[in-house]
Each structure stands twice: as structure tokens, then as C-alpha cells.
PDB file of C-alpha atoms in Angstrom:
ATOM      1  CA  MET A   1      22.846  -0.631  14.499  1.00 47.00           C
ATOM      2  CA  ASP A   2      23.021   3.161  14.736  1.00 60.00           C
ATOM      3  CA  ASN A   3      21.062   3.416  11.491  1.00 67.00           C
ATOM      4  CA  SER A   4      18.242   1.294  12.950  1.00 66.00           C
ATOM      5  CA  ILE A   5      18.049   3.521  16.014  1.00 64.00           C
ATOM      6  CA  TYR A   6      17.992   6.628  13.819  1.00 66.00           C
ATOM      7  CA  GLU A   7      15.171   5.255  11.654  1.00 69.00           C
ATOM      8  CA  SER A   8      13.144   4.284  14.740  1.00 69.00           C
ATOM      9  CA  MET A   9      13.663   7.712  16.316  1.00 69.00           C
ATOM     10  CA  THR A  10      12.598   9.420  13.072  1.00 71.00           C
ATOM     11  CA  ALA A  11       9.470   7.271  12.869  1.00 70.00           C
ATOM     12  CA  ALA A  12       8.674   7.942  16.540  1.00 69.00           C
ATOM     13  CA  ASN A  13       8.966  11.715  16.055  1.00 75.00           C
ATOM     14  CA  GLN A  14       6.672  11.558  13.040  1.00 80.00           C
ATOM     15  CA  LEU A  15       4.130   9.590  15.066  1.00 78.00           C
ATOM     16  CA  LEU A  16       4.264  12.222  17.825  1.00 82.00           C
ATOM     17  CA  GLU A  17       3.554  14.924  15.230  1.00 85.00           C
ATOM     18  CA  LYS A  18       0.573  12.932  13.983  1.00 89.00           C
ATOM     19  CA  GLN A  19      -0.694  12.565  17.556  1.00 90.00           C
ATOM     20  CA  ASN A  20      -0.486  16.331  18.095  1.00 90.00           C
ATOM     21  CA  ILE A  21      -2.579  16.956  14.991  1.00 92.00           C
ATOM     22  CA  ILE A  22      -5.163  14.333  15.959  1.00 93.00           C
ATOM     23  CA  SER A  23      -5.339  15.741  19.492  1.00 92.00           C
ATOM     24  CA  ASN A  24      -6.016  19.188  18.037  1.00 93.00           C
ATOM     25  CA  ASN A  25      -8.751  17.748  15.808  1.00 94.00           C
ATOM     26  CA  LEU A  26     -10.459  16.096  18.773  1.00 95.00           C
ATOM     27  CA  ALA A  27     -10.106  19.268  20.875  1.00 94.00           C
ATOM     28  CA  ASN A  28     -12.061  21.163  18.180  1.00 94.00           C
ATOM     29  CA  ILE A  29     -15.000  18.786  17.849  1.00 94.00           C
ATOM     30  CA  SER A  30     -17.364  21.514  19.040  1.00 93.00           C
ATOM     31  CA  THR A  31     -15.652  24.441  17.252  1.00 94.00           C
ATOM     32  CA  THR A  32     -17.954  26.027  14.679  1.00 95.00           C
ATOM     33  CA  GLY A  33     -16.671  25.663  11.125  1.00 94.00           C
ATOM     34  CA  PHE A  34     -13.505  23.773  12.126  1.00 95.00           C
ATOM     35  CA  LYS A  35     -11.867  21.646   9.410  1.00 94.00           C
ATOM     36  CA  GLU A  36      -9.912  18.576  10.458  1.00 93.00           C
ATOM     37  CA  LYS A  37      -6.266  18.350   9.516  1.00 92.00           C
ATOM     38  CA  PHE A  38      -4.033  15.419   8.562  1.00 86.00           C
ATOM     39  CA  ILE A  39      -0.470  14.787   7.478  1.00 80.00           C
ATOM     40  CA  PHE A  40       0.667  12.187   4.977  1.00 74.00           C
ATOM     41  CA  ALA A  41       4.044  10.835   3.901  1.00 66.00           C
ATOM     42  CA  VAL A  42       5.504  11.590   0.477  1.00 64.00           C
ATOM     43  CA  HIS A  43       8.475   9.593  -0.818  1.00 58.00           C
ATOM     44  CA  ASP A  44      10.708  12.366  -2.238  1.00 57.00           C
ATOM     45  CA  LYS A  45      14.315  12.757  -3.306  1.00 58.00           C
ATOM     46  CA  ASN A  46      16.435  15.048  -1.139  1.00 57.00           C
ATOM     47  CA  ILE A  47      19.315  17.264  -2.284  1.00 57.00           C
ATOM     48  CA  ASN A  48      21.659  14.268  -2.174  1.00 57.00           C
ATOM     49  CA  HIS A  49      19.318  12.365  -4.525  1.00 57.00           C
ATOM     50  CA  ASN A  50      18.411   9.921  -1.764  1.00 56.00           C
ATOM     51  CA  TYR A  51      14.788   9.024  -1.151  1.00 53.00           C
ATOM     52  CA  GLN A  52      13.220  10.042   2.152  1.00 60.00           C
ATOM     53  CA  ASN A  53       9.752  10.439   3.618  1.00 62.00           C
ATOM     54  CA  THR A  54       8.570  14.030   3.966  1.00 67.00           C
ATOM     55  CA  PHE A  55       5.267  14.860   5.608  1.00 70.00           C
ATOM     56  CA  ARG A  56       2.769  17.303   4.155  1.00 77.00           C
ATOM     57  CA  GLU A  57      -0.390  18.744   5.671  1.00 79.00           C
ATOM     58  CA  TYR A  58      -3.805  18.534   4.113  1.00 84.00           C
ATOM     59  CA  TYR A  59      -7.284  19.528   5.240  1.00 91.00           C
ATOM     60  CA  ASN A  60     -10.646  17.864   5.055  1.00 92.00           C
ATOM     61  CA  LEU A  61     -12.758  20.702   3.654  1.00 91.00           C
ATOM     62  CA  SER A  62     -15.997  18.736   3.441  1.00 91.00           C
ATOM     63  CA  SER A  63     -19.075  20.254   5.099  1.00 92.00           C
ATOM     64  CA  GLY A  64     -19.856  19.654   8.735  1.00 94.00           C
ATOM     65  CA  ARG A  65     -23.276  19.041  10.248  1.00 94.00           C
ATOM     66  CA  LEU A  66     -25.710  21.980  10.215  1.00 96.00           C
ATOM     67  CA  ASN A  67     -26.869  23.438  13.513  1.00 96.00           C
ATOM     68  CA  TYR A  68     -30.156  25.366  13.228  1.00 97.00           C
ATOM     69  CA  THR A  69     -29.973  28.340  15.603  1.00 96.00           C
ATOM     70  CA  ASN A  70     -32.695  30.668  14.215  1.00 95.00           C
ATOM     71  CA  ARG A  71     -30.351  33.596  14.958  1.00 96.00           C
ATOM     72  CA  ASN A  72     -30.263  36.217  12.201  1.00 95.00           C
ATOM     73  CA  LEU A  73     -26.484  36.729  12.562  1.00 97.00           C
ATOM     74  CA  ASP A  74     -25.625  33.042  12.302  1.00 98.00           C
ATOM     75  CA  LEU A  75     -24.674  32.175   8.734  1.00 97.00           C
ATOM     76  CA  TYR A  76     -24.060  28.985   6.815  1.00 97.00           C
ATOM     77  CA  ILE A  77     -21.758  29.637   3.871  1.00 97.00           C
ATOM     78  CA  LYS A  78     -22.935  27.223   1.229  1.00 93.00           C
ATOM     79  CA  ASP A  79     -20.872  24.725  -0.736  1.00 82.00           C
ATOM     80  CA  ASP A  80     -17.209  25.725  -1.064  1.00 88.00           C
ATOM     81  CA  GLY A  81     -17.698  29.389  -0.128  1.00 94.00           C
ATOM     82  CA  TRP A  82     -15.878  31.151   2.718  1.00 96.00           C
ATOM     83  CA  LEU A  83     -16.268  34.337   4.752  1.00 97.00           C
ATOM     84  CA  VAL A  84     -13.425  36.850   4.894  1.00 97.00           C
ATOM     85  CA  VAL A  85     -12.197  38.533   8.083  1.00 97.00           C
ATOM     86  CA  LYS A  86      -9.324  40.831   8.988  1.00 96.00           C
ATOM     87  CA  ASP A  87      -7.038  39.450  11.716  1.00 95.00           C
ATOM     88  CA  ILE A  88      -5.233  41.474  14.403  1.00 93.00           C
ATOM     89  CA  ASN A  89      -2.374  42.114  11.956  1.00 93.00           C
ATOM     90  CA  GLY A  90      -4.728  43.463   9.292  1.00 92.00           C
ATOM     91  CA  ARG A  91      -4.283  40.420   7.069  1.00 93.00           C
ATOM     92  CA  GLU A  92      -7.200  38.715   5.336  1.00 94.00           C
ATOM     93  CA  GLY A  93      -8.135  35.335   6.777  1.00 95.00           C
ATOM     94  CA  TYR A  94     -10.820  32.894   5.683  1.00 96.00           C
ATOM     95  CA  THR A  95     -13.316  31.002   7.807  1.00 97.00           C
ATOM     96  CA  LYS A  96     -16.390  28.792   7.720  1.00 96.00           C
ATOM     97  CA  ASN A  97     -17.420  30.079  11.146  1.00 97.00           C
ATOM     98  CA  GLY A  98     -20.496  32.196  10.434  1.00 97.00           C
ATOM     99  CA  HIS A  99     -21.241  33.214  14.040  1.00 97.00           C
ATOM    100  CA  LEU A 100     -21.321  36.999  13.590  1.00 98.00           C
ATOM    101  CA  ASN A 101     -21.468  39.576  16.381  1.00 97.00           C
ATOM    102  CA  ILE A 102     -21.601  43.372  16.579  1.00 96.00           C
ATOM    103  CA  ASN A 103     -18.801  44.907  18.642  1.00 96.00           C
ATOM    104  CA  ALA A 104     -18.718  48.176  20.579  1.00 94.00           C
ATOM    105  CA  ASN A 105     -17.561  50.023  17.458  1.00 95.00           C
ATOM    106  CA  LYS A 106     -20.685  48.872  15.554  1.00 96.00           C
ATOM    107  CA  LYS A 107     -18.672  46.541  13.330  1.00 96.00           C
ATOM    108  CA  LEU A 108     -19.433  42.943  12.465  1.00 97.00           C
ATOM    109  CA  THR A 109     -16.931  40.494  13.919  1.00 97.00           C
ATOM    110  CA  ILE A 110     -16.203  36.769  14.059  1.00 97.00           C
ATOM    111  CA  GLN A 111     -14.153  35.715  17.093  1.00 95.00           C
ATOM    112  CA  ASN A 112     -13.099  39.366  17.507  1.00 94.00           C
ATOM    113  CA  ASN A 113     -11.886  39.548  13.885  1.00 97.00           C
ATOM    114  CA  GLU A 114     -13.551  42.261  11.784  1.00 97.00           C
ATOM    115  CA  VAL A 115     -15.689  40.937   8.944  1.00 97.00           C
ATOM    116  CA  VAL A 116     -14.522  42.209   5.546  1.00 97.00           C
ATOM    117  CA  GLY A 117     -17.078  43.768   3.217  1.00 96.00           C
ATOM    118  CA  ASN A 118     -17.267  43.500  -0.558  1.00 96.00           C
ATOM    119  CA  ASN A 119     -15.553  46.765  -1.512  1.00 94.00           C
ATOM    120  CA  CYS A 120     -17.087  48.480   1.508  1.00 94.00           C
ATOM    121  CA  HIS A 121     -16.727  49.082   5.231  1.00 93.00           C
ATOM    122  CA  ILE A 122     -19.657  47.636   7.163  1.00 95.00           C
ATOM    123  CA  LEU A 123     -20.916  49.881   9.955  1.00 96.00           C
ATOM    124  CA  VAL A 124     -24.073  48.862  11.810  1.00 96.00           C
ATOM    125  CA  PRO A 125     -26.502  51.722  12.641  1.00 94.00           C
ATOM    126  CA  SER A 126     -27.659  52.022  16.250  1.00 91.00           C
ATOM    127  CA  ASN A 127     -31.027  50.545  17.207  1.00 90.00           C
ATOM    128  CA  SER A 128     -31.258  48.442  14.081  1.00 93.00           C
ATOM    129  CA  THR A 129     -31.859  44.811  13.242  1.00 94.00           C
ATOM    130  CA  LEU A 130     -29.765  43.216  10.533  1.00 96.00           C
ATOM    131  CA  LYS A 131     -31.028  41.042   7.709  1.00 95.00           C
ATOM    132  CA  ILE A 132     -28.456  39.276   5.561  1.00 97.00           C
ATOM    133  CA  LEU A 133     -29.638  38.173   2.124  1.00 97.00           C
ATOM    134  CA  SER A 134     -28.502  34.995   0.408  1.00 96.00           C
ATOM    135  CA  ASN A 135     -26.061  36.962  -1.777  1.00 96.00           C
ATOM    136  CA  GLY A 136     -24.411  38.511   1.297  1.00 97.00           C
ATOM    137  CA  VAL A 137     -26.083  41.925   1.019  1.00 97.00           C
ATOM    138  CA  ILE A 138     -26.713  43.382   4.493  1.00 97.00           C
ATOM    139  CA  LYS A 139     -29.921  45.276   5.283  1.00 97.00           C
ATOM    140  CA  ALA A 140     -30.377  47.385   8.412  1.00 96.00           C
ATOM    141  CA  ILE A 141     -34.012  47.556   9.583  1.00 94.00           C
ATOM    142  CA  GLN A 142     -35.108  50.370  11.910  1.00 91.00           C
ATOM    143  CA  ASN A 143     -38.471  51.200  13.432  1.00 85.00           C
ATOM    144  CA  ASN A 144     -38.980  54.962  13.302  1.00 81.00           C
ATOM    145  CA  ASN A 145     -42.334  55.979  14.845  1.00 79.00           C
ATOM    146  CA  ASN A 146     -43.931  52.736  13.663  1.00 81.00           C
ATOM    147  CA  HIS A 147     -42.463  53.210  10.190  1.00 86.00           C
ATOM    148  CA  ILE A 148     -40.150  50.413   9.112  1.00 89.00           C
ATOM    149  CA  ILE A 149     -37.101  51.780   7.341  1.00 91.00           C
ATOM    150  CA  GLU A 150     -34.804  49.373   5.516  1.00 93.00           C
ATOM    151  CA  ASN A 151     -31.405  50.427   4.190  1.00 94.00           C
ATOM    152  CA  THR A 152     -28.535  48.553   2.558  1.00 95.00           C
ATOM    153  CA  ILE A 153     -25.374  49.100   4.615  1.00 96.00           C
ATOM    154  CA  GLY A 154     -22.984  46.894   2.659  1.00 96.00           C
ATOM    155  CA  ALA A 155     -22.303  43.321   1.638  1.00 97.00           C
ATOM    156  CA  LEU A 156     -20.134  40.451   2.818  1.00 98.00           C
ATOM    157  CA  LYS A 157     -17.038  39.499   0.907  1.00 97.00           C
ATOM    158  CA  LEU A 158     -17.532  35.848  -0.075  1.00 97.00           C
ATOM    159  CA  VAL A 159     -14.793  33.827  -1.747  1.00 96.00           C
ATOM    160  CA  HIS A 160     -13.795  30.496  -3.239  1.00 93.00           C
ATOM    161  CA  LEU A 161     -10.491  29.189  -1.872  1.00 88.00           C
ATOM    162  CA  PRO A 162      -7.731  27.481  -3.884  1.00 84.00           C
ATOM    163  CA  ILE A 163      -7.358  24.293  -1.841  1.00 81.00           C
ATOM    164  CA  ASN A 164      -3.727  23.678  -2.792  1.00 79.00           C
ATOM    165  CA  HIS A 165      -2.621  27.128  -1.632  1.00 82.00           C
ATOM    166  CA  LEU A 166      -4.012  27.123   1.904  1.00 86.00           C
ATOM    167  CA  ILE A 167      -2.433  27.049   5.325  1.00 89.00           C
ATOM    168  CA  HIS A 168      -4.238  26.900   8.669  1.00 90.00           C
ATOM    169  CA  LYS A 169      -2.967  29.021  11.573  1.00 91.00           C
ATOM    170  CA  GLU A 170      -3.361  28.659  15.343  1.00 88.00           C
ATOM    171  CA  ASN A 171      -5.928  31.484  15.413  1.00 91.00           C
ATOM    172  CA  GLY A 172      -8.341  29.155  13.580  1.00 91.00           C
ATOM    173  CA  LEU A 173      -8.217  31.025  10.268  1.00 95.00           C
ATOM    174  CA  PHE A 174      -7.095  29.828   6.852  1.00 94.00           C
ATOM    175  CA  TYR A 175      -4.654  31.900   4.800  1.00 93.00           C
ATOM    176  CA  LEU A 176      -3.057  31.780   1.395  1.00 89.00           C
ATOM    177  CA  LYS A 177       0.465  30.402   1.536  1.00 83.00           C
ATOM    178  CA  ASN A 178       3.239  32.962   1.136  1.00 75.00           C
ATOM    179  CA  ASP A 179       4.305  31.337  -2.119  1.00 56.00           C
ATOM    180  CA  SER A 180       0.813  31.620  -3.576  1.00 53.00           C
ATOM    181  CA  LYS A 181       0.593  33.256  -7.003  1.00 57.00           C
ATOM    182  CA  ILE A 182      -3.113  34.167  -6.682  1.00 58.00           C
ATOM    183  CA  ASN A 183      -2.380  37.889  -6.800  1.00 52.00           C
ATOM    184  CA  LYS A 184       0.182  40.422  -5.600  1.00 51.00           C
ATOM    185  CA  ASN A 185      -1.714  41.285  -2.399  1.00 59.00           C
ATOM    186  CA  ASN A 186      -2.210  37.617  -1.490  1.00 61.00           C
ATOM    187  CA  ASN A 187      -5.960  38.234  -1.279  1.00 75.00           C
ATOM    188  CA  ILE A 188      -8.802  36.529  -3.108  1.00 89.00           C
ATOM    189  CA  LYS A 189     -11.460  38.362  -5.102  1.00 92.00           C
ATOM    190  CA  HIS A 190     -15.149  38.304  -4.173  1.00 95.00           C
ATOM    191  CA  SER A 191     -17.300  35.716  -5.953  1.00 95.00           C
ATOM    192  CA  ASN A 192     -20.910  36.390  -6.919  1.00 95.00           C
ATOM    193  CA  ASN A 193     -21.570  32.653  -7.121  1.00 95.00           C
ATOM    194  CA  ILE A 194     -21.469  32.049  -3.358  1.00 96.00           C
ATOM    195  CA  HIS A 195     -24.592  32.206  -1.212  1.00 97.00           C
ATOM    196  CA  VAL A 196     -25.317  32.152   2.502  1.00 97.00           C
ATOM    197  CA  GLN A 197     -28.244  31.081   4.649  1.00 97.00           C
ATOM    198  CA  TYR A 198     -28.984  32.779   7.958  1.00 96.00           C
ATOM    199  CA  GLY A 199     -30.270  31.011  11.062  1.00 97.00           C
ATOM    200  CA  MET A 200     -27.818  28.113  10.945  1.00 97.00           C
ATOM    201  CA  LEU A 201     -24.145  27.296  11.517  1.00 97.00           C
ATOM    202  CA  GLU A 202     -21.816  24.685  10.093  1.00 97.00           C
ATOM    203  CA  GLU A 203     -20.331  22.565  12.856  1.00 96.00           C
ATOM    204  CA  SER A 204     -16.886  20.942  12.945  1.00 96.00           C
ATOM    205  CA  ASN A 205     -16.374  18.177  10.383  1.00 95.00           C
ATOM    206  CA  VAL A 206     -14.055  16.131  12.635  1.00 95.00           C
ATOM    207  CA  ASN A 207     -14.785  12.404  12.393  1.00 94.00           C
ATOM    208  CA  ILE A 208     -14.479  11.333  16.035  1.00 94.00           C
ATOM    209  CA  VAL A 209     -14.339   7.590  15.418  1.00 94.00           C
ATOM    210  CA  LYS A 210     -11.738   7.842  12.649  1.00 92.00           C
ATOM    211  CA  ASN A 211      -9.490  10.135  14.701  1.00 93.00           C
ATOM    212  CA  MET A 212      -9.751   7.954  17.811  1.00 93.00           C
ATOM    213  CA  ILE A 213      -8.855   4.805  15.840  1.00 93.00           C
ATOM    214  CA  GLU A 214      -5.881   6.552  14.258  1.00 89.00           C
ATOM    215  CA  MET A 215      -4.737   7.847  17.651  1.00 89.00           C
ATOM    216  CA  ILE A 216      -4.781   4.322  19.131  1.00 89.00           C
ATOM    217  CA  SER A 217      -2.961   2.950  16.083  1.00 87.00           C
ATOM    218  CA  ASN A 218      -0.281   5.655  16.304  1.00 83.00           C
ATOM    219  CA  ALA A 219       0.191   4.980  20.029  1.00 82.00           C
ATOM    220  CA  ARG A 220       0.799   1.281  19.338  1.00 84.00           C
ATOM    221  CA  GLN A 221       3.234   2.057  16.529  1.00 79.00           C
ATOM    222  CA  PHE A 222       5.079   4.498  18.787  1.00 71.00           C
ATOM    223  CA  GLU A 223       5.392   1.806  21.459  1.00 79.00           C
ATOM    224  CA  MET A 224       6.829  -0.581  18.856  1.00 78.00           C
ATOM    225  CA  GLN A 225       9.430   1.986  17.802  1.00 72.00           C
ATOM    226  CA  MET A 226      10.441   2.534  21.420  1.00 74.00           C
ATOM    227  CA  LYS A 227      10.856  -1.224  21.873  1.00 75.00           C
ATOM    228  CA  MET A 228      12.949  -1.340  18.707  1.00 72.00           C
ATOM    229  CA  ILE A 229      15.249   1.385  20.058  1.00 68.00           C
ATOM    230  CA  SER A 230      15.507  -0.426  23.393  1.00 70.00           C
ATOM    231  CA  THR A 231      16.328  -3.722  21.667  1.00 71.00           C
ATOM    232  CA  CYS A 232      19.003  -2.111  19.478  1.00 65.00           C
ATOM    233  CA  ASP A 233      20.504  -0.446  22.540  1.00 61.00           C
ATOM    234  CA  GLN A 234      20.610  -3.745  24.427  1.00 63.00           C
ATOM    235  CA  ASN A 235      22.170  -5.529  21.434  1.00 61.00           C
ATOM    236  CA  SER A 236      24.787  -2.820  21.165  1.00 63.00           C
ATOM    237  CA  GLU A 237      25.606  -3.141  24.863  1.00 65.00           C
ATOM    238  CA  CYS A 238      25.943  -6.935  24.566  1.00 62.00           C
ATOM    239  CA  ALA A 239      28.201  -6.553  21.536  1.00 58.00           C
ATOM    240  CA  ASN A 240      30.450  -4.151  23.440  1.00 62.00           C
ATOM    241  CA  GLN A 241      30.676  -6.587  26.357  1.00 59.00           C
ATOM    242  CA  LEU A 242      31.690  -9.411  23.997  1.00 58.00           C
ATOM    243  CA  ILE A 243      34.372  -7.225  22.440  1.00 61.00           C
ATOM    244  CA  ASN A 244      35.734  -6.369  25.903  1.00 61.00           C
ATOM    245  CA  ILE A 245      35.795 -10.056  26.894  1.00 60.00           C
ATOM    246  CA  ASN A 246      37.653 -11.041  23.712  1.00 56.00           C
ATOM    247  CA  ASN A 247      40.190  -8.312  24.345  1.00 56.00           C
TER     248      ASN A 247
END
């Protein structure tokens, strides 16, 4: 009896975890570059050589819909390429959000995270317009007495990500897992094979219908587990009453 209650409680907790993930997916429907997350059960042996279900996270890294903005600092990172930023702790994070801005310190940022350059520090000159080429090279264009001056001020660091070594944090960025063997600094090298396109953004790839259906299904399964626990509890109470009567 106790084992049945334990199994139902375990299943109910796992369903709650799934619901939290689905809720987060749905909350980020309009978040630029967001990648939906799922968990799935794996039937593994534990240290006692007994089989148990463990849940692992995985991410849908397929492309989202393109939103054409015609803004020169909005970038679509093509195919499986990613932009690199530096978070508040100075660690490299990876994002598909190509909505770039220039902060008060004349640096390019994404959601207040500094954009990392390809072996360079990107500093935007005053009174200039930026043009970002398909290979990530950044040009600063200035009008000096009706003379157009164009200078290269750096280039974006663009990377391929090893899908099996990623973890997604609450700040919206992807990171390499701590156990990753990519390199000693846990950073990824720039790739010359990645290209960008300005004037457009990649939207969230969350499938609304699929997530809603799964949320309803999980809610029904959770209700069934709660009924199972209630039934086991009632049966246990009846059994105790019968024992007391017989005594």
C-alpha cells in the first residue's frame, strides 16, 4: 500500500515539473530567439542496480519564424549558428536573440549583456551608423562634411554549439555544461562558416498547440495520481478499522 502511494507521489511530482517547464515555454512565446524545453524519462539503473525513471532535459533547437524588422541592428543568425555574449559574471553565453543595442559605453549589447567580438573588443564610434556584413564584420559609417567614411571596427564572434553539452539558464542564455570537454576555458571557438542577415529576427519556436495539449494531458494525469493516493489512503484506513474490530 505504502509503495503504491510512493509511486503515485513520485509520478505526481514529475508531472508538476513537466507543467513548470511547459508554463515557461508558453510564457516565452513572444521572446525573441527562445528555444522550447522538454524533459523525458530514461529507464536507468541506480546505484543499487534497481531500475528507475530519471528525467533529462532537452531543447528544441529548430528555427523559429522570421520577423522582418528592417532595423540594421536586428540580426538573424542563420542555420545552427549562435551569437556570443558576456553575462554579468563575465562568462560566455550563447543566444539566438539578435536584437542588438548600443549602450551608454558605446558597446553592443543584447538584453544588457555585452556582445563578444571575434578576437576583438567592439567599440562603436560616436555619430556613426553600423552596418553588419553577412560574415559578422562590423562597419561604422560616418558622414564627415558630406564625405562618407567607412571603417571596420570589429567582428561578431559566431559559433556552432555542441547540442549534447548545453544547459539553459534562467537569464535566457545557453551555456556549456560544467562537465563539457570542449576546451579548458569552457568556451567555443569562432566559426567562419556561420552567416547573419540584418533586418530580421528569429522568433520563439514554441509550438503553442503542442504545449497546450501536453499541459492538459499532464493535468489529467496529475488528477489521476491524486485520486490513486486518496484511494490508497482510504483503503489503508478501512484496513486499520477492520484490524481494530477483530482485536
